[in-house]
Short mmCIF file of C-alpha atoms in Angstrom, two decimals:
data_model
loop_
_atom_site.label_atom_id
_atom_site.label_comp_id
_atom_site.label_asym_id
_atom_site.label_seq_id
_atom_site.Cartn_x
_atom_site.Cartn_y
_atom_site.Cartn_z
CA UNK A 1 0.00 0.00 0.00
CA UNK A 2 2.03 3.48 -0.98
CA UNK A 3 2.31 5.68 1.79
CA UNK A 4 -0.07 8.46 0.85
CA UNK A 5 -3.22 5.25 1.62
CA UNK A 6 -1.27 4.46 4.83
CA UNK A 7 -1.75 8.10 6.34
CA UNK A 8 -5.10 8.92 4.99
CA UNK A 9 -6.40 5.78 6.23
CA UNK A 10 -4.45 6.23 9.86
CA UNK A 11 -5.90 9.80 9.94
CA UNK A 12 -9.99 9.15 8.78
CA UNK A 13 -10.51 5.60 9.80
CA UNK A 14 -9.18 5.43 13.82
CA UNK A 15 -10.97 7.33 16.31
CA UNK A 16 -9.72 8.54 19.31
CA UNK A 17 -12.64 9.40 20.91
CA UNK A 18 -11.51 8.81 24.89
CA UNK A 19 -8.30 11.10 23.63
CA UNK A 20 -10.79 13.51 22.72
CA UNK A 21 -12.86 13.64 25.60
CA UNK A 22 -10.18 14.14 27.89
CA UNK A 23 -8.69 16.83 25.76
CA UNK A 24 -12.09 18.19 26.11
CA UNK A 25 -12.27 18.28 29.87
CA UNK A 26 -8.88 19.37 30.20
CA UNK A 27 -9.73 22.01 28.25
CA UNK A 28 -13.02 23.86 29.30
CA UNK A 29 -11.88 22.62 32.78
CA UNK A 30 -8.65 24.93 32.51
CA UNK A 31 -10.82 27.63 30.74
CA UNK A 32 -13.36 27.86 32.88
CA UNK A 33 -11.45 27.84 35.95
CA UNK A 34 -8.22 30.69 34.83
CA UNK A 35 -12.29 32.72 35.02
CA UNK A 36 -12.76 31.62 38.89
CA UNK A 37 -9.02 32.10 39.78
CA UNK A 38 -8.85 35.37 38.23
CA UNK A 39 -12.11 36.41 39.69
CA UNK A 40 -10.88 35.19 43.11
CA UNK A 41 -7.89 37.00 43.10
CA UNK A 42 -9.35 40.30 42.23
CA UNK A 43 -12.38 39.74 44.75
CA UNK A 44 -12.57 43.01 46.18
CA UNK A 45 -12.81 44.83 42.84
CA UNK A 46 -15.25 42.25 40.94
CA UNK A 47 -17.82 42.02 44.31
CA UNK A 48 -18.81 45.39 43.23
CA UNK A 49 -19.35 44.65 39.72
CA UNK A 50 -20.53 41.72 39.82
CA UNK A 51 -24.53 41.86 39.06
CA UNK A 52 -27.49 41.03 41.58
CA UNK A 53 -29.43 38.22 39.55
CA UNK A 54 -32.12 35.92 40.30
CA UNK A 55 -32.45 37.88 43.59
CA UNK A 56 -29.43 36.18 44.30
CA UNK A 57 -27.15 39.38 46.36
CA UNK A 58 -23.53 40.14 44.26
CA UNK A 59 -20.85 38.32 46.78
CA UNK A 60 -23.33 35.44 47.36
CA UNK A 61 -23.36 35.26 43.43
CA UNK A 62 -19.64 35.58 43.12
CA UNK A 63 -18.71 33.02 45.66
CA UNK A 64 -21.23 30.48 44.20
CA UNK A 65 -19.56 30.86 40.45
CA UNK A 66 -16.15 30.73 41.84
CA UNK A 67 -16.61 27.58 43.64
CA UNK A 68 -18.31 26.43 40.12
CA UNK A 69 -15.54 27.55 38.18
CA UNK A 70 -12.70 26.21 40.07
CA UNK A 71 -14.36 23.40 41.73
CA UNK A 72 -16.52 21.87 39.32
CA UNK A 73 -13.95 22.48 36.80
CA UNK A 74 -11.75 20.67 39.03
CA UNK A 75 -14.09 17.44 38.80
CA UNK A 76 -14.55 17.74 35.18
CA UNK A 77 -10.72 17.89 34.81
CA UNK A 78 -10.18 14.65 36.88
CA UNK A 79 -13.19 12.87 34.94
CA UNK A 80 -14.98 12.18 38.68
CA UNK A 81 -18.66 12.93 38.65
CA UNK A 82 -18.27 14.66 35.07
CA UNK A 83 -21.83 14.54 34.11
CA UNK A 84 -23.48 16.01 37.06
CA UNK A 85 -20.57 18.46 37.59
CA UNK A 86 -21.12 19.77 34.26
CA UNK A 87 -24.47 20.72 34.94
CA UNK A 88 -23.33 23.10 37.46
CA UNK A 89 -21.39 25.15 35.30
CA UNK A 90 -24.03 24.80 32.16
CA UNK A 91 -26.96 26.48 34.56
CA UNK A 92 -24.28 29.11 35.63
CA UNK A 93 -23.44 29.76 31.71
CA UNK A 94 -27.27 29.83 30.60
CA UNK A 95 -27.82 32.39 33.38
CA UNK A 96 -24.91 34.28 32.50
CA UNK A 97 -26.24 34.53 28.91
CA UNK A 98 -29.54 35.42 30.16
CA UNK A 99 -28.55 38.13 31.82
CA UNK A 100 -25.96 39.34 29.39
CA UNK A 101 -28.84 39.01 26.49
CA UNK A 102 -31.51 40.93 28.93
CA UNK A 103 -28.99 43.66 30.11
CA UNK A 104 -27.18 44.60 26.84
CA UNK A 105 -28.61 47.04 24.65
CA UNK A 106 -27.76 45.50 21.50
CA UNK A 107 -31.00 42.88 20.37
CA UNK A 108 -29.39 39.32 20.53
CA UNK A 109 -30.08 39.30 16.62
CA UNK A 110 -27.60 41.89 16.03
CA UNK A 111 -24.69 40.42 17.97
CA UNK A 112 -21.67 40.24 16.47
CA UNK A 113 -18.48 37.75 17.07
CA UNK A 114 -16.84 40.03 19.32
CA UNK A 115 -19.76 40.66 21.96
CA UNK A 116 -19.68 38.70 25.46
CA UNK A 117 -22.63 37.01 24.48
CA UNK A 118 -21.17 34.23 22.79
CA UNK A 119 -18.67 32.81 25.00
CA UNK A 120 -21.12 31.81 27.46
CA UNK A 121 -23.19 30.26 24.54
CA UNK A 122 -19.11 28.25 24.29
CA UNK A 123 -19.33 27.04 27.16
CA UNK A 124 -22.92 25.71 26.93
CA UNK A 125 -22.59 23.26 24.04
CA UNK A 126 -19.27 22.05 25.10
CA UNK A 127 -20.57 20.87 28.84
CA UNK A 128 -24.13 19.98 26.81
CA UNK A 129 -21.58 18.10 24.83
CA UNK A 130 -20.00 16.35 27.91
CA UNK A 131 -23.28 15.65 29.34
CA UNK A 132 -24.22 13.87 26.62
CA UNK A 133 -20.60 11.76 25.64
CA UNK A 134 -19.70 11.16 29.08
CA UNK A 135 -15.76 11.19 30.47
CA UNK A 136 -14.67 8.41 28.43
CA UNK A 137 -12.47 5.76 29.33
CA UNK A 138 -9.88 7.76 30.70
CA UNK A 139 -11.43 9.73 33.58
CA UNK A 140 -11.96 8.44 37.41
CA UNK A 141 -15.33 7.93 36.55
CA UNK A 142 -14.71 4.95 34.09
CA UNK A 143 -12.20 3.52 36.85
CA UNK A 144 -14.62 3.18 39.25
CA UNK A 145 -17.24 1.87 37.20
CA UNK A 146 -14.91 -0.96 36.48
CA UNK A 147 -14.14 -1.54 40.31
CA UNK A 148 -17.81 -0.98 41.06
CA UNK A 149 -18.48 -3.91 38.33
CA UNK A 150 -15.82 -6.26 39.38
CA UNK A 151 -16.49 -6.24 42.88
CA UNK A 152 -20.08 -7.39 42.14
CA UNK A 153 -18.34 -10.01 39.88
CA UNK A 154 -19.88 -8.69 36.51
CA UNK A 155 -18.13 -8.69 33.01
CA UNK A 156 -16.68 -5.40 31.42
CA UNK A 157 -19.10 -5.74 28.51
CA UNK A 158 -21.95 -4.35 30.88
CA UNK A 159 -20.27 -1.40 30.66
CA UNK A 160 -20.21 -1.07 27.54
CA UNK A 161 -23.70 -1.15 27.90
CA UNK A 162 -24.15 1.75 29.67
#
């Protein structure tokens, strides 16, 4: 087979689609938490910008996203309770587009690329994404699924199941 088959073949036919999940975690995990360390470090100065929403005061809102973004992101990283930690930090996005959406004076039609409104939309469909895949095979979740079935003395292709 000449080489140029070898590589196209290498590069369309294998998927490495636990490689790409954890790329994925490690990713949004490290994205979304350089937001909660930043916004940690600088408390004094966000506290007073950050907005009152959901009747929800501005510190008690900026403590509850920091401990999302550093601590759920944390979870997601490590692939231990990814689905339910992702939900955390998807509620926290759709609320932060919410408000951006009802608070900017711009309609949401007429945003452009550069507007805030569209990272938060980001970070939706990738934890929507990882609520839906799972962690994949290389996460602390898949690890303890396999201890959890070999301790009750159950094959590896119930998993697989799942």
């Amino acid at each position: 087979m000449n080489p140029f088959k070898k590589i196209y073949i290498r590069t369309t036919g294998y998927s490495y689609t636990n490689m790409g999940r954890l790329f994925l975690r490690l990713f949004v995990g490290i994205m979304m938490m350089q937001f909660g360390v930043r916004q940690l470090m600088n408390f004094d100065q966000t506290v007073g910008s950050f907005p009152d929403f959901l009747g929800i005061p501005s510190d008690i809102g900026l403590i509850l996203m920091i401990i999302i973004e550093i601590g759920c992101s944390f979870f997601i990283m490590c692939g231990f309770l990814t689905r339910l930690m992702s939900l955390f930090p998807l509620l926290a996005m759709t609320c932060a587009e919410a408000y951006l959406l009802s608070s900017d004076t711009t309609s949401s039609y007429m945003l452009t690329w550069d507007k805030l409104g569209y990272l938060p939309v980001m970070f939706i469909g990738i934890y929507f994404f990882i609520i839906l895949v799972g962690p994949g095979k290389i996460s602390v979740d898949y690890f303890l699924s396999l201890h959890f079935i070999h301790s009750d003395n159950h094959s590896e292709s119930e998993l697989e199941e799942v």
